[in-house]
Coordinates of C-alpha atoms in Angstrom, one line a residue:
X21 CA -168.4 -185.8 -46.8
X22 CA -170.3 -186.9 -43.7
X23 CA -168.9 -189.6 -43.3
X24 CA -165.5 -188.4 -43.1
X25 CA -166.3 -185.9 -41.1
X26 CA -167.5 -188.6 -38.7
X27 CA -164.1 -190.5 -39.3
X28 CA -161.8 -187.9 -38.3
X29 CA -164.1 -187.5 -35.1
X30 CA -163.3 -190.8 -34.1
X31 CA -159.3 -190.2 -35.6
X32 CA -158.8 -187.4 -32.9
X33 CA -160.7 -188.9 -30.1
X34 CA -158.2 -192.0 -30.2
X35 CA -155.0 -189.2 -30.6
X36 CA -155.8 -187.3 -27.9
X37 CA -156.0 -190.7 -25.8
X38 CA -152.7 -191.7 -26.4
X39 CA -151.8 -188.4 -25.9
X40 CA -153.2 -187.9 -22.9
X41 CA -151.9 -191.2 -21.8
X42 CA -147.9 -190.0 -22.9
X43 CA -149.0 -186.6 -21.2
X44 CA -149.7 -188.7 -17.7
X45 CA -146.6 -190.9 -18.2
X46 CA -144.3 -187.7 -17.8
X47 CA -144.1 -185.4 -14.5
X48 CA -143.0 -181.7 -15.0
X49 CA -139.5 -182.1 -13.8
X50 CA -139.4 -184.6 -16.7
X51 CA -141.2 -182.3 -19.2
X52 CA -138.4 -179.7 -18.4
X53 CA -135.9 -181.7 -19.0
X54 CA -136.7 -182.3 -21.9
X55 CA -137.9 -178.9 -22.8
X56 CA -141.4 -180.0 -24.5
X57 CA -144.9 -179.2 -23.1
X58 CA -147.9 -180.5 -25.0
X59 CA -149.8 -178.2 -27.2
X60 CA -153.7 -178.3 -26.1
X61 CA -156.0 -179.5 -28.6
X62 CA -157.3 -175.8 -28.9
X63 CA -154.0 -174.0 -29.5
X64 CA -153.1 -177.0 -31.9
X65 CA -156.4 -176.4 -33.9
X66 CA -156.0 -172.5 -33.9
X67 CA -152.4 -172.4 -34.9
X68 CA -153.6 -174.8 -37.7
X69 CA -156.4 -172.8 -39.2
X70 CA -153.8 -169.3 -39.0
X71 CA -151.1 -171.3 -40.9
X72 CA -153.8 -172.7 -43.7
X73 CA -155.4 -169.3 -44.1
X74 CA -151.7 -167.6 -44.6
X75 CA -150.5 -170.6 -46.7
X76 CA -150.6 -170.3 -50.7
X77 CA -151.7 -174.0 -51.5
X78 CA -154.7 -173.3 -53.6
X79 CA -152.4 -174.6 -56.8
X80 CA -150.2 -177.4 -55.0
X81 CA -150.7 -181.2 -55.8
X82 CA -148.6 -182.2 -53.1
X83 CA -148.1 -180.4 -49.9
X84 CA -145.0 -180.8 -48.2
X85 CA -145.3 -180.3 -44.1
X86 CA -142.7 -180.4 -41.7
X87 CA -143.0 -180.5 -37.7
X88 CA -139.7 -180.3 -36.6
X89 CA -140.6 -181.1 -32.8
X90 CA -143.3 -183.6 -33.4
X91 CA -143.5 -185.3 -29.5
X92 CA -146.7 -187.1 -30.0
X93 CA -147.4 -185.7 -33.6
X94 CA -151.1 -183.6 -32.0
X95 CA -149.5 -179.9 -34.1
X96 CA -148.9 -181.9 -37.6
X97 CA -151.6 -184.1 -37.5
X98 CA -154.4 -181.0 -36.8
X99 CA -152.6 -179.6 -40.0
X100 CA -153.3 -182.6 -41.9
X101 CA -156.8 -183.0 -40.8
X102 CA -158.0 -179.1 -41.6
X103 CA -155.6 -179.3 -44.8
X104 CA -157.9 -182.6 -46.1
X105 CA -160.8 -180.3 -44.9
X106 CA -160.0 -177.2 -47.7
X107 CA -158.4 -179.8 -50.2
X108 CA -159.1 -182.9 -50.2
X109 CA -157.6 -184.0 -53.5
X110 CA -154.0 -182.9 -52.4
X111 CA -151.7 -185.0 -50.8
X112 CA -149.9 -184.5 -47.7
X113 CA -146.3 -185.6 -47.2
X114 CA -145.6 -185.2 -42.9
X115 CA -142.1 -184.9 -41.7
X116 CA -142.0 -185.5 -38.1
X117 CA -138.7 -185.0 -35.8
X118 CA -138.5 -186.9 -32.7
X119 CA -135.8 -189.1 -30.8
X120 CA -137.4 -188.8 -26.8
X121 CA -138.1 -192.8 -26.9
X122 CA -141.8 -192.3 -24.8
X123 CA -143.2 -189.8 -27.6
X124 CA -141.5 -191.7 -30.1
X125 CA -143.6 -194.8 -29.3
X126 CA -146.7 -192.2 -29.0
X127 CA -145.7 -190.7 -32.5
X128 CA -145.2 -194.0 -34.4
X129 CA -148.8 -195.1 -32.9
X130 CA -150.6 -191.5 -33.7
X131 CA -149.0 -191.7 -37.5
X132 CA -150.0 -194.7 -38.4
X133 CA -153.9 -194.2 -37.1
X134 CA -154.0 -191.1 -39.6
X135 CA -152.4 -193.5 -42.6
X136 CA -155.3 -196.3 -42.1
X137 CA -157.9 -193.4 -41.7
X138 CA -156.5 -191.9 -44.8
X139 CA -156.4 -195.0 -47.0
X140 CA -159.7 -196.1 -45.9
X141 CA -161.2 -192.4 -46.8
X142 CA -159.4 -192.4 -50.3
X143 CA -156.7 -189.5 -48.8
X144 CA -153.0 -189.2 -50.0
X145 CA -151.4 -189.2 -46.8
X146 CA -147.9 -190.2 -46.0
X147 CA -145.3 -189.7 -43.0
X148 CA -141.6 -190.1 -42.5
X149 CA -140.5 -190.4 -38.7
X150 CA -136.7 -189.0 -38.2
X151 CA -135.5 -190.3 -34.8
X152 CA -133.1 -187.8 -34.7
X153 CA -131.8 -184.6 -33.5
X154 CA -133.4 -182.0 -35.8
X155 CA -130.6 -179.1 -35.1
X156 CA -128.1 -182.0 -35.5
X157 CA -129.4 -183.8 -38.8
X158 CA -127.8 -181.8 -41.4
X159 CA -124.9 -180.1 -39.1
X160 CA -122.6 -180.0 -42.6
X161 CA -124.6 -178.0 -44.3
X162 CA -125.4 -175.7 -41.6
X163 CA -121.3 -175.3 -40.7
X164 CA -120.7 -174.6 -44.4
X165 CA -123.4 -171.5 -44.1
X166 CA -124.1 -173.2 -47.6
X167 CA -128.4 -173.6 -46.7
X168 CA -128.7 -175.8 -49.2
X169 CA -131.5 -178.6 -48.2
X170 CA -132.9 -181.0 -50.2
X171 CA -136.5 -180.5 -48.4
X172 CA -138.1 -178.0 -49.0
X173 CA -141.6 -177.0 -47.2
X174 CA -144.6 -175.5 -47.9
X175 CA -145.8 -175.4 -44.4
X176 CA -143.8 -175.9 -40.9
X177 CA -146.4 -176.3 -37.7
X178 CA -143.6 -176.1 -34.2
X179 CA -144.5 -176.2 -30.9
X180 CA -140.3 -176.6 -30.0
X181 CA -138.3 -177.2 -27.1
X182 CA -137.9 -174.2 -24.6
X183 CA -134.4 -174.8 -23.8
X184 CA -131.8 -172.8 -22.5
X185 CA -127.9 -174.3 -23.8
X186 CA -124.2 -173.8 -22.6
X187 CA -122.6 -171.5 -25.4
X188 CA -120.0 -174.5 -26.1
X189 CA -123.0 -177.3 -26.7
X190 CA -123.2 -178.8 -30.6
X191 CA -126.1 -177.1 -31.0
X192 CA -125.3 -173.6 -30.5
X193 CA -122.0 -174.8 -32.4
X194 CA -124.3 -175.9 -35.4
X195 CA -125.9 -173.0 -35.5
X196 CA -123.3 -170.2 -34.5
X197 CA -124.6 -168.0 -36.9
X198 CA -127.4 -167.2 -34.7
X199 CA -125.7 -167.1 -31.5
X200 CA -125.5 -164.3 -29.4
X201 CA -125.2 -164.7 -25.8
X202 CA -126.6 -167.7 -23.8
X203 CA -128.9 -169.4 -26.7
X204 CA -132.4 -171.1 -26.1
X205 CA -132.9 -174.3 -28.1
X206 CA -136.4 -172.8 -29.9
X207 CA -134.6 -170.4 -31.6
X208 CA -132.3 -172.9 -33.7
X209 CA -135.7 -174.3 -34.7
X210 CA -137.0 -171.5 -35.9
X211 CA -134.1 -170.6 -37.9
X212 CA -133.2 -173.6 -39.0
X213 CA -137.1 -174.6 -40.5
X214 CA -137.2 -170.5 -41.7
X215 CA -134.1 -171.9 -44.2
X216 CA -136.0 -175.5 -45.0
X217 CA -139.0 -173.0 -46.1
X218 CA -139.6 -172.5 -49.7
X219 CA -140.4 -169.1 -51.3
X220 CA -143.6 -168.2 -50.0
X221 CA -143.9 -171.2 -47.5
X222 CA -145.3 -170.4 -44.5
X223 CA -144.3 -171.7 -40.6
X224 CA -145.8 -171.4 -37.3
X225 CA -144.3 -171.3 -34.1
X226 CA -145.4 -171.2 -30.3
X227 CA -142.8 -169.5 -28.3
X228 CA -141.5 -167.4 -25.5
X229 CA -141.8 -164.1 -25.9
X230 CA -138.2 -163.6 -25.6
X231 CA -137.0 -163.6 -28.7
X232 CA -138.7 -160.3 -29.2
X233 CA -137.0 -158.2 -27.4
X234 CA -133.8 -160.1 -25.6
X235 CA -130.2 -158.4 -26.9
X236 CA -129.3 -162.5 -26.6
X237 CA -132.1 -163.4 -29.4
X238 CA -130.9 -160.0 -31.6
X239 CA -128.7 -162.3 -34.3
X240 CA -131.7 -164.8 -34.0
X241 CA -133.9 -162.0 -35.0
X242 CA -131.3 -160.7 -38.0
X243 CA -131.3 -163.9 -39.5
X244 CA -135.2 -164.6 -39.7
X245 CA -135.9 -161.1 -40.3
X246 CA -133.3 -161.5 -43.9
X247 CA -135.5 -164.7 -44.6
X248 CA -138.4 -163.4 -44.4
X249 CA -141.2 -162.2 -42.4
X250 CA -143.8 -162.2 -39.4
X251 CA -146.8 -161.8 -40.5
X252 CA -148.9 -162.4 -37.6
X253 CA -148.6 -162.0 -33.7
X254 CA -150.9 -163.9 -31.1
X255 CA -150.5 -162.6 -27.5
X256 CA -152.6 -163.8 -24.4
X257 CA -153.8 -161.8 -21.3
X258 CA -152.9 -164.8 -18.9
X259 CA -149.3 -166.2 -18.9
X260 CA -150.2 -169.2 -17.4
X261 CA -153.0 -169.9 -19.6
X262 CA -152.0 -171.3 -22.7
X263 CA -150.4 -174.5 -21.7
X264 CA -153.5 -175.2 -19.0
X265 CA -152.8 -177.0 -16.3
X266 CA -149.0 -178.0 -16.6
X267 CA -148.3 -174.4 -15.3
X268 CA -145.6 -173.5 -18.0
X269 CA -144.5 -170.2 -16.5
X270 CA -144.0 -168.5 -19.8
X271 CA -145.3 -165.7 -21.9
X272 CA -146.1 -167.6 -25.2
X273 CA -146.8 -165.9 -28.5
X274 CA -147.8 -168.0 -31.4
X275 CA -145.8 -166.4 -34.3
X276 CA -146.8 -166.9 -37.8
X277 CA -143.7 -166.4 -40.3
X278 CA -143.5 -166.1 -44.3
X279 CA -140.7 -166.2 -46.4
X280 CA -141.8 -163.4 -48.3
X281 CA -141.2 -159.4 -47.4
X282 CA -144.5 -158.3 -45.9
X283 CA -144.8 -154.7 -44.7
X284 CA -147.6 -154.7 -42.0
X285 CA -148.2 -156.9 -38.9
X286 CA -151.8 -158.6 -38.0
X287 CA -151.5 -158.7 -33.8
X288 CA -154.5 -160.5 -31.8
X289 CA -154.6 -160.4 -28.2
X290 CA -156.4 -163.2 -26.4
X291 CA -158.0 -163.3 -23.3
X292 CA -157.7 -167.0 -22.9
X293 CA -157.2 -170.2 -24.9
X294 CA -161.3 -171.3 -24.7
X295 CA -162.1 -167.8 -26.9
X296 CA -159.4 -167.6 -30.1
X297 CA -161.5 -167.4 -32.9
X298 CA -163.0 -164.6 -31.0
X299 CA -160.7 -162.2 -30.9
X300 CA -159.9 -159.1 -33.8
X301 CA -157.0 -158.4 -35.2
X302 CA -154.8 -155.1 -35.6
X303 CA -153.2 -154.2 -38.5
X304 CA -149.7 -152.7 -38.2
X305 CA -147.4 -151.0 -40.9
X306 CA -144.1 -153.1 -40.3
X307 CA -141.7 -150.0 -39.4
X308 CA -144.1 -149.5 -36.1
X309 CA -143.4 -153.5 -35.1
X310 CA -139.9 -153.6 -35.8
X311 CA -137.7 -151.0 -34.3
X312 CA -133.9 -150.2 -34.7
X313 CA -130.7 -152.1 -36.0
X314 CA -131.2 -154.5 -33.2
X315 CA -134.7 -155.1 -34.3
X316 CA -136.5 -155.6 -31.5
X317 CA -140.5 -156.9 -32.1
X318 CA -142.9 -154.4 -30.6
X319 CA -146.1 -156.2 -29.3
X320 CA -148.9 -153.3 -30.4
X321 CA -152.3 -155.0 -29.6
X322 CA -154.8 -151.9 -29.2
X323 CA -155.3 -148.3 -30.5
X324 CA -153.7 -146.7 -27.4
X325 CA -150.5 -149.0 -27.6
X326 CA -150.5 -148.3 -31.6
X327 CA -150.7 -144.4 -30.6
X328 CA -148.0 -145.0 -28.5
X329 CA -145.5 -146.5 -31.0
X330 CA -146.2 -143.6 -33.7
X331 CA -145.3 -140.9 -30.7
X332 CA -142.1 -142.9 -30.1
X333 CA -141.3 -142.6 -33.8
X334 CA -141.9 -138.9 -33.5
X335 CA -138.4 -138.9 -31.0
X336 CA -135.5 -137.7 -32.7
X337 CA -133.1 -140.0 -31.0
X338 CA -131.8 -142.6 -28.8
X339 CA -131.8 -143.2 -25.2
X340 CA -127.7 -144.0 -26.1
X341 CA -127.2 -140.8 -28.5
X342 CA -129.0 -138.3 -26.1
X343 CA -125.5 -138.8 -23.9
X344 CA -127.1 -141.1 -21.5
X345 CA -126.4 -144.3 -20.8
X346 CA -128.2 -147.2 -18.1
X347 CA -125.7 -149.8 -16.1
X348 CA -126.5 -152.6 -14.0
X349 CA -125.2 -151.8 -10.0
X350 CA -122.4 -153.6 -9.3
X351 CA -122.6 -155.8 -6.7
X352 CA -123.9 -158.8 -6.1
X353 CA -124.6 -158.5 -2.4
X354 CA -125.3 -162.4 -2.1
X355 CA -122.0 -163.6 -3.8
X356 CA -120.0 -160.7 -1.7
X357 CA -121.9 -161.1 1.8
X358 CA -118.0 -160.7 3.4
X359 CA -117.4 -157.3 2.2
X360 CA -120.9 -156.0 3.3
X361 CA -120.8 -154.5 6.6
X362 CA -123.7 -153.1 9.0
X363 CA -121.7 -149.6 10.8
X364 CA -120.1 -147.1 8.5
X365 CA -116.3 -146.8 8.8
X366 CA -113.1 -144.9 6.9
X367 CA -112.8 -148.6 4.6
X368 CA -116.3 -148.9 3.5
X369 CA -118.6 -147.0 1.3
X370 CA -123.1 -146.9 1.5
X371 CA -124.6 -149.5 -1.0
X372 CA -127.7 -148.4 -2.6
X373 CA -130.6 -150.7 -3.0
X374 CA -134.2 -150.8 -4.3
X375 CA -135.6 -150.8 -1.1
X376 CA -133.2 -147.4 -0.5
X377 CA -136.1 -145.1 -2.4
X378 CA -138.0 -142.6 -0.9
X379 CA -140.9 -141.1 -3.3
X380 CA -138.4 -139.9 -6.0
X381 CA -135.8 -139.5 -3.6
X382 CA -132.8 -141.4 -2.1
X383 CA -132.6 -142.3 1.6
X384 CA -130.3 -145.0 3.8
X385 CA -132.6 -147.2 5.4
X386 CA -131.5 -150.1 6.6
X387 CA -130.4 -151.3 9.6
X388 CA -127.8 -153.7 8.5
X389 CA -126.3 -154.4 5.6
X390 CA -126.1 -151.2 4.1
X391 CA -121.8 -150.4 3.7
X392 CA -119.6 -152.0 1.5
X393 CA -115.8 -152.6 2.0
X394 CA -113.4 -150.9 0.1
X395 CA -111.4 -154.0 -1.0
X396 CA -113.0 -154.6 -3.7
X397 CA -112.6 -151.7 -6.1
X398 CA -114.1 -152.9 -9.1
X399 CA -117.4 -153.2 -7.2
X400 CA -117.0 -149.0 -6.3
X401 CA -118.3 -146.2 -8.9
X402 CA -117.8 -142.1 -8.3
X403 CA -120.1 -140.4 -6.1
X404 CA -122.2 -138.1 -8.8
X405 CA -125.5 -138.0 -9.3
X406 CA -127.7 -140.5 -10.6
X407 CA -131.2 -141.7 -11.8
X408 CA -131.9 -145.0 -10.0
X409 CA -134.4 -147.2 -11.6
X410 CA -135.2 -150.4 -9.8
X411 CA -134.4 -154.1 -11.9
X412 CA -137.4 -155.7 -11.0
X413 CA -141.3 -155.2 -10.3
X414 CA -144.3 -157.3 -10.0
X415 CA -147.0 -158.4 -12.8
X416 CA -149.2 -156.4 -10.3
X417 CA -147.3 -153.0 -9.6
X418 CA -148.6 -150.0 -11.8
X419 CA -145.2 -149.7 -13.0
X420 CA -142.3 -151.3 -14.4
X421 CA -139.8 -148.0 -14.5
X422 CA -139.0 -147.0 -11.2
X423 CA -137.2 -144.1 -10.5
X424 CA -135.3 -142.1 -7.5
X425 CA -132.9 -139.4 -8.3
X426 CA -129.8 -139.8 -6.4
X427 CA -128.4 -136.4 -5.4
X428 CA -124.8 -136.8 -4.6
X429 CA -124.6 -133.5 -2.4
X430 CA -126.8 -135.2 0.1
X431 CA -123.8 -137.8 0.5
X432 CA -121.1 -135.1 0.1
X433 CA -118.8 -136.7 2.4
X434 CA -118.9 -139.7 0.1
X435 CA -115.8 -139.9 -2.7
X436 CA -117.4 -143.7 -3.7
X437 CA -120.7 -145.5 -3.6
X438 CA -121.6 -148.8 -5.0
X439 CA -124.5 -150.1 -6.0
X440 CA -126.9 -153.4 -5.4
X441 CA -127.2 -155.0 -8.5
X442 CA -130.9 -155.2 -8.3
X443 CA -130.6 -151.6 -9.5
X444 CA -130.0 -150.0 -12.3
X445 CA -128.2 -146.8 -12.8
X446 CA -128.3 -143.8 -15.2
X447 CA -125.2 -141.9 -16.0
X448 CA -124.9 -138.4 -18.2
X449 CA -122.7 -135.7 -19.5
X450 CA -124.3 -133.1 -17.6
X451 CA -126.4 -132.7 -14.5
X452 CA -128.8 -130.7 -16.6
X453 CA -129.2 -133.3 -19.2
X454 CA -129.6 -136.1 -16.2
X455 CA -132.5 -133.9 -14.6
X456 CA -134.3 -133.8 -18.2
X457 CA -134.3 -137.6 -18.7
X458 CA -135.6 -138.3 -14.9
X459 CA -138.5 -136.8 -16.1
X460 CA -138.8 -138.6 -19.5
X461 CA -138.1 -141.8 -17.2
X462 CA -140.7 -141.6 -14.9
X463 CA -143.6 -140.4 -17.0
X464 CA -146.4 -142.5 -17.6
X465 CA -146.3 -142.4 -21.4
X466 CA -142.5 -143.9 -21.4
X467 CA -143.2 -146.8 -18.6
X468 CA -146.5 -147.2 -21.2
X469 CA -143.9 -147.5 -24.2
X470 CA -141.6 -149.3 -22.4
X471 CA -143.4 -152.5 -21.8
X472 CA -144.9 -152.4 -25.9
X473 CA -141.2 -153.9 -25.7
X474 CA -141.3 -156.3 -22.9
X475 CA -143.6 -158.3 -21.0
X476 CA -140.9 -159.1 -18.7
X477 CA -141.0 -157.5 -15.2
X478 CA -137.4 -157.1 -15.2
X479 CA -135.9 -153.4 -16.4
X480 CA -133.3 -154.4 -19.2
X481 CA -130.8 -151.3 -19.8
X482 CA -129.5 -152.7 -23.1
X483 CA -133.5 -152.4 -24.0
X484 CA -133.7 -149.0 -22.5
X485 CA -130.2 -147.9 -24.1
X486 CA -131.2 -148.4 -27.7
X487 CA -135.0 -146.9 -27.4
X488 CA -136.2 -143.7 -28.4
X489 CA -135.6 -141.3 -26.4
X490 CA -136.0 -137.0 -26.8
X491 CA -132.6 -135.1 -27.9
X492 CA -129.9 -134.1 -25.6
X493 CA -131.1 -130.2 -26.0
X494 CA -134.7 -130.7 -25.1
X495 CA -133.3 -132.6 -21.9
X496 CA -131.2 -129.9 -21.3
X497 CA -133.5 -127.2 -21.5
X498 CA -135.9 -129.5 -19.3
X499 CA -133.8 -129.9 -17.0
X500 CA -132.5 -126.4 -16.1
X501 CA -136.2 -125.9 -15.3
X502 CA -136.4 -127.8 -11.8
X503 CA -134.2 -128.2 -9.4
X504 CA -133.2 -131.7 -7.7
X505 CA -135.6 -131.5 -4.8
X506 CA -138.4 -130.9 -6.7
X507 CA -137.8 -133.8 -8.5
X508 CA -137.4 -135.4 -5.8
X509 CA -141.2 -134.6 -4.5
X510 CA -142.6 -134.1 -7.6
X511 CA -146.3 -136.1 -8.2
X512 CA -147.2 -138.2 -10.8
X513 CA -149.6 -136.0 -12.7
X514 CA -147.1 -133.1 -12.7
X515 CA -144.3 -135.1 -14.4
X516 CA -147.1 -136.4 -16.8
X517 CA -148.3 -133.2 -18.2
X518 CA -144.8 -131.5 -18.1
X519 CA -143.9 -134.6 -20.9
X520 CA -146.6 -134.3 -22.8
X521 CA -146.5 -130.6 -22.5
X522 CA -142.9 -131.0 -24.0
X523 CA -143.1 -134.0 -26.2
X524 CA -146.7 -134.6 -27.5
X525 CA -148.2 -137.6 -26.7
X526 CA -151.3 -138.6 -24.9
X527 CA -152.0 -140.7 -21.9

C-alpha cells in the first residue's frame, strides 16, 4: 500500500506537468474560445472525493466513468486515483471526450501514464479517447427524443465548456429539447451525461451559476430536475477564486446530481479553494431550494438565508398574481442617440434614468440628454405612476433592489414618458396596490430574499415576476396608509419595521 501510494505521488507530479505545460501553451483569448479553463488540482480533488462519497459503488466490479470534457484528462484521472484508493479490486473503464488537437495530444500522453502505473501496480484500468464532439456524437438519438444510449455510467466528473451559442448552431438543434432562449454550451452537457447516467449514478459538474436562476436555463432545469436530482450545492465567497489565476469572471458552483428523487439539499459555502474540506454543510428540505413551476435553484448557505426562504413560503402569492407586473424601460439610449435631445420641446417627452433618483424619489437631473423624440412611439409608455428599480448595482453596494417611486402628478404636464433601459419599471392595477408593493420592494428582508435567487448584480424582472410576493389586499391596505411623499422620504428602518410589522419576518 505504501508503495502505491508513493507511485501515484510520482503519477500526478508528471500530470500536472504536462498540464501545466498545455495550460502555458494557451493565452486567455484562446481559452475562451474555446470555452475550457483548467480545473486546479484542489477543485479537481474535492469534486472527486464529493462524487465518491455520493456514489453507490460499494457492490460494483466494474465502474464505468465518463468525463465528457476531458481537456487534459486532470477531473477523470483524480476520480480514478481516489476510486483505486476506496476500491482497489474494482476496475475502472474512463471515457474521455475531446477533439481541441493541443489537449488532445495532453490527453493521450496523461492516459496512457495512468495505464502503465496501473498495470505496473496490479490495477484494472482502461481508457477510450473519443475525438469527437460530445453534444454531436449520438445527434440521432438525441433528435428521436428516444434516450436510448448504449453507455451507461456510474459516475460523470465535468468541468464543461462555458459557451454561449447562436439559437440556430447544431448543438442547440441537437439538443432543442432544452432550449429556451440564447443557450450556453454547459448545459447540453449536463443534460446530455444526466440521460447517459444509470439509475442511481451520480455526476458532478462545475458551472456558472446561471443555470439557477436564468428564465433561458428554465427548460434546462425541467429536464434535469425529471431525471433526477441535486443533491449537493458548493458556493464560494470569492468569484474570481476558483479558477486562480486565469481570472475566469464567473460565479462557479460545483453541482453534485443523482439520478434518484432526493428530497433535501446539502449546501457548503466556501471561503476559498485552499480550505474545502473545511467548510459544513446545510441541510435543506428540497421544496425550500427549488421554487415554482419555473424551478428556479435557491442558494440557502446559512441559518439567516434558510429563515429567509421559510418566510417567503409563508407569502400567499406571486409578485405576477398580486396585479403587478416588472418591465424593462424601453429605450436603448446608445442604439437611439438621434432621437435623444438635450432642451424640452412640444415633440419630445423626459427619459427617466437610474441616475434620475432622488432618495426614494424621482427628479430630472441632467444637463443633456434627458428628452426623447416623439418619432418613435414604440419607445413611449403612459404617464402614471410607477416604482422604478434600477437594472444594475455593484458587488459592493448594500443593495441590489433599488427603488424611486415615480409620481406622475409631479410631471402633470406630461401625456408620455419613456424610459432608459437600464431601469426597470413596476406597473399595477391601482395606485393603492402600487404604493403597498414600493414598500415590500424596498425592505431589507425582500433585497435579502432576492439575491437567495441570484448572485448576479443585475435586477431580472422575469425573476422578480414569478417570486413570492404578499396578496393584492394586504398591498392595498398598505398602501392606503401613506401617501406618495412620504414614500418618497421615508428611511430605511421605517420601511423595515412597517414589513415585518405586516408580514413577519426578521432582519
Amino acid at each position: 500500500m505504501l508503495k502505491m501510494r508513493i507511485d501515484v505521488e510520482d503519477l500526478k507530479l508528471k500530470i500536472s506537468e504536462s498540464t501545466e505545460k498545455f495550460f502555458r501553451q494557451l493565452s486567455r483569448k484562446e481559452q475562451k474560445k474555446i470555452g475550457q479553463f483548467t480545473t486546479p488540482i484542489q477543485v479537481a480533488e474535492y469534486m472527486a472525493e464529493r462524487l465518491i462519497d455520493n456514489a453507490d459503488l460499494a457492490k460494483n466490479k466494474t465502474v464505468k466513468l465518463l468525463d465528457p470534457g476531458a481537456g487534459t484528462g486532470i477531473l477523470g484521472l483524480t476520480v480514478v486515483e481516489k476510486l483505486f484508493s476506496r476500491y482497489p479490486d474494482s476496475s475502472i473503464e474512463l471515457v474521455a471526450y475531446e477533439n481541441e488537437p493541443i489537449a488532445l495530444k495532453v490527453l493521450e500522453a496523461n492516459l496512457e501514464l495512468t495505464r502503465t502505473w496501473a498495470v505496473e501496480t496490479g490495477l484494472g484500468f482502461s481508457y477510450k479517447i473519443r475525438e469527437c464532439n460530445y453534444i454531436l456524437e449520438d445527434e440521432g438519438i438525441l433528435e428521436d427524443s428516444a434516450f436510448t444510449f448504449e453507455s451507461s455510467y456510474d459516475l460523470v466528473i465535468a468541468n464543461p465548456p462555458y459557451k454561449k451559442l447562436s439559437k440556430d448552431s447544431l448543438e442547440a438543434d441537437v439538443m432543442s429539447f432544452v432550449v429556451h432562449g440564447a443557450p450556453n454550451l454547459y448545459g447540453f452537457f449536463w443534460a446530455k451525461s444526466a440521460i447517459e447516467l444509470r439509475p442511481n449514478g451520480t455526476s458532478v459538474f462545475i458551472v456558472p451559476r446561471s443555470w439557477m436562476s436564468g428564465a433561458y436555463f428554465e427548460q434546462l432545469r425541467a429536464f434535469v430536475f425529471a431525471q433526477g436530482s441535486v443533491v449537493e450545492l458548493h458556493a464560494f465567497d470569492n468569484r474570481n477564486n476558483v479558477f486562480g489565476n486565469t481570472k475566469v469572471l464567473q460565479e462557479l458552483v460545483i453541482v453534485i446530481f443523482k439520478k434518484q428523487v432526493a428530497d433535501s439539499v446539502k449546501i457548503w459555502f466556501h471561503d476559498d479553494i485552499m480550505s474545502l474540506n473545511e467548510s459544513k454543510p446545510i441541510l435543506i428540505p428540497r421544496d425550500l431550494v427549488v421554487i415554482g413551476k419555473e424551478q428556479r435553484v435557491y442558494l440557502i448557505t446559512n441559518e439567516h438565508q434558510l429563515a429567509l426562504a421559510k418566510w417567503a413560503g409563508t407569502l400567499p402569492s406571486t409578485f405576477l398574481d398580486s396585479g403587478l407586473k416588472m418591465k424593462t424601460g424601453l429605450t436603448v439610449c446608445f442604439k437611439n442617440r438621434n432621437l435623444v435631445e438635450d432642451v424640452p420641446s412640444e415633440n419630445n417627452v423626459p427619459i427617466f434614468y437610474a441616475d434620475d433618483f432622488d432618495c426614494h424619489g424621482i427628479s430630472l437631473k441632467r444637463e443633456c440628454g434627458q428628452y426623447l423624440s416623439k418619432k418613435r412611439t414604440g419607445l413611449l409608455q403612459d404617464n402614471v405612476d410607477y416604482i422604478f428599480v434600477k437594472r444594475f448595482s455593484t458587488k459592493e453596494e448594500s443593495r441590489r433592489i433599488q427603488t424611486a417611486y415615480y409620481d406622475a402628478g409631479r410631471f402633470s404636464t406630461e401625456k408620455q414618458i419613456s424610459t432608459d433601459n437600464k431601469l426597470n419599471f413596476v406597473v399595477a392595477k391601482s395606485s393603492d396596490l402600487l404604493k403597498g408593493a414600493f414598500l415590500v420592494l424596498s425592505s431589507t428582508i425582500f433585497d435579502e430574499y432576492y439575491r437567495l435567487l441570484s448572485g448576479n448584480t443585475q435586477v431580472n424582472s422575469t425573476e422578480i415576476n414569478s417570486m413570492k410576493f404578499p396578496d393584492a389586499s394586504s398591498l392595498v391596505r398598505l398602501g392606503k396608509k401613506y401617501t406618495i411623499s412620504e414614500l418618497e422620504q421615508m428611511k430605511q428602518k421605517k420601511i423595515d419595521r412597517i414589513i415585518l410589522t405586516n408580514f413577519g419576518g426578521e432582519l
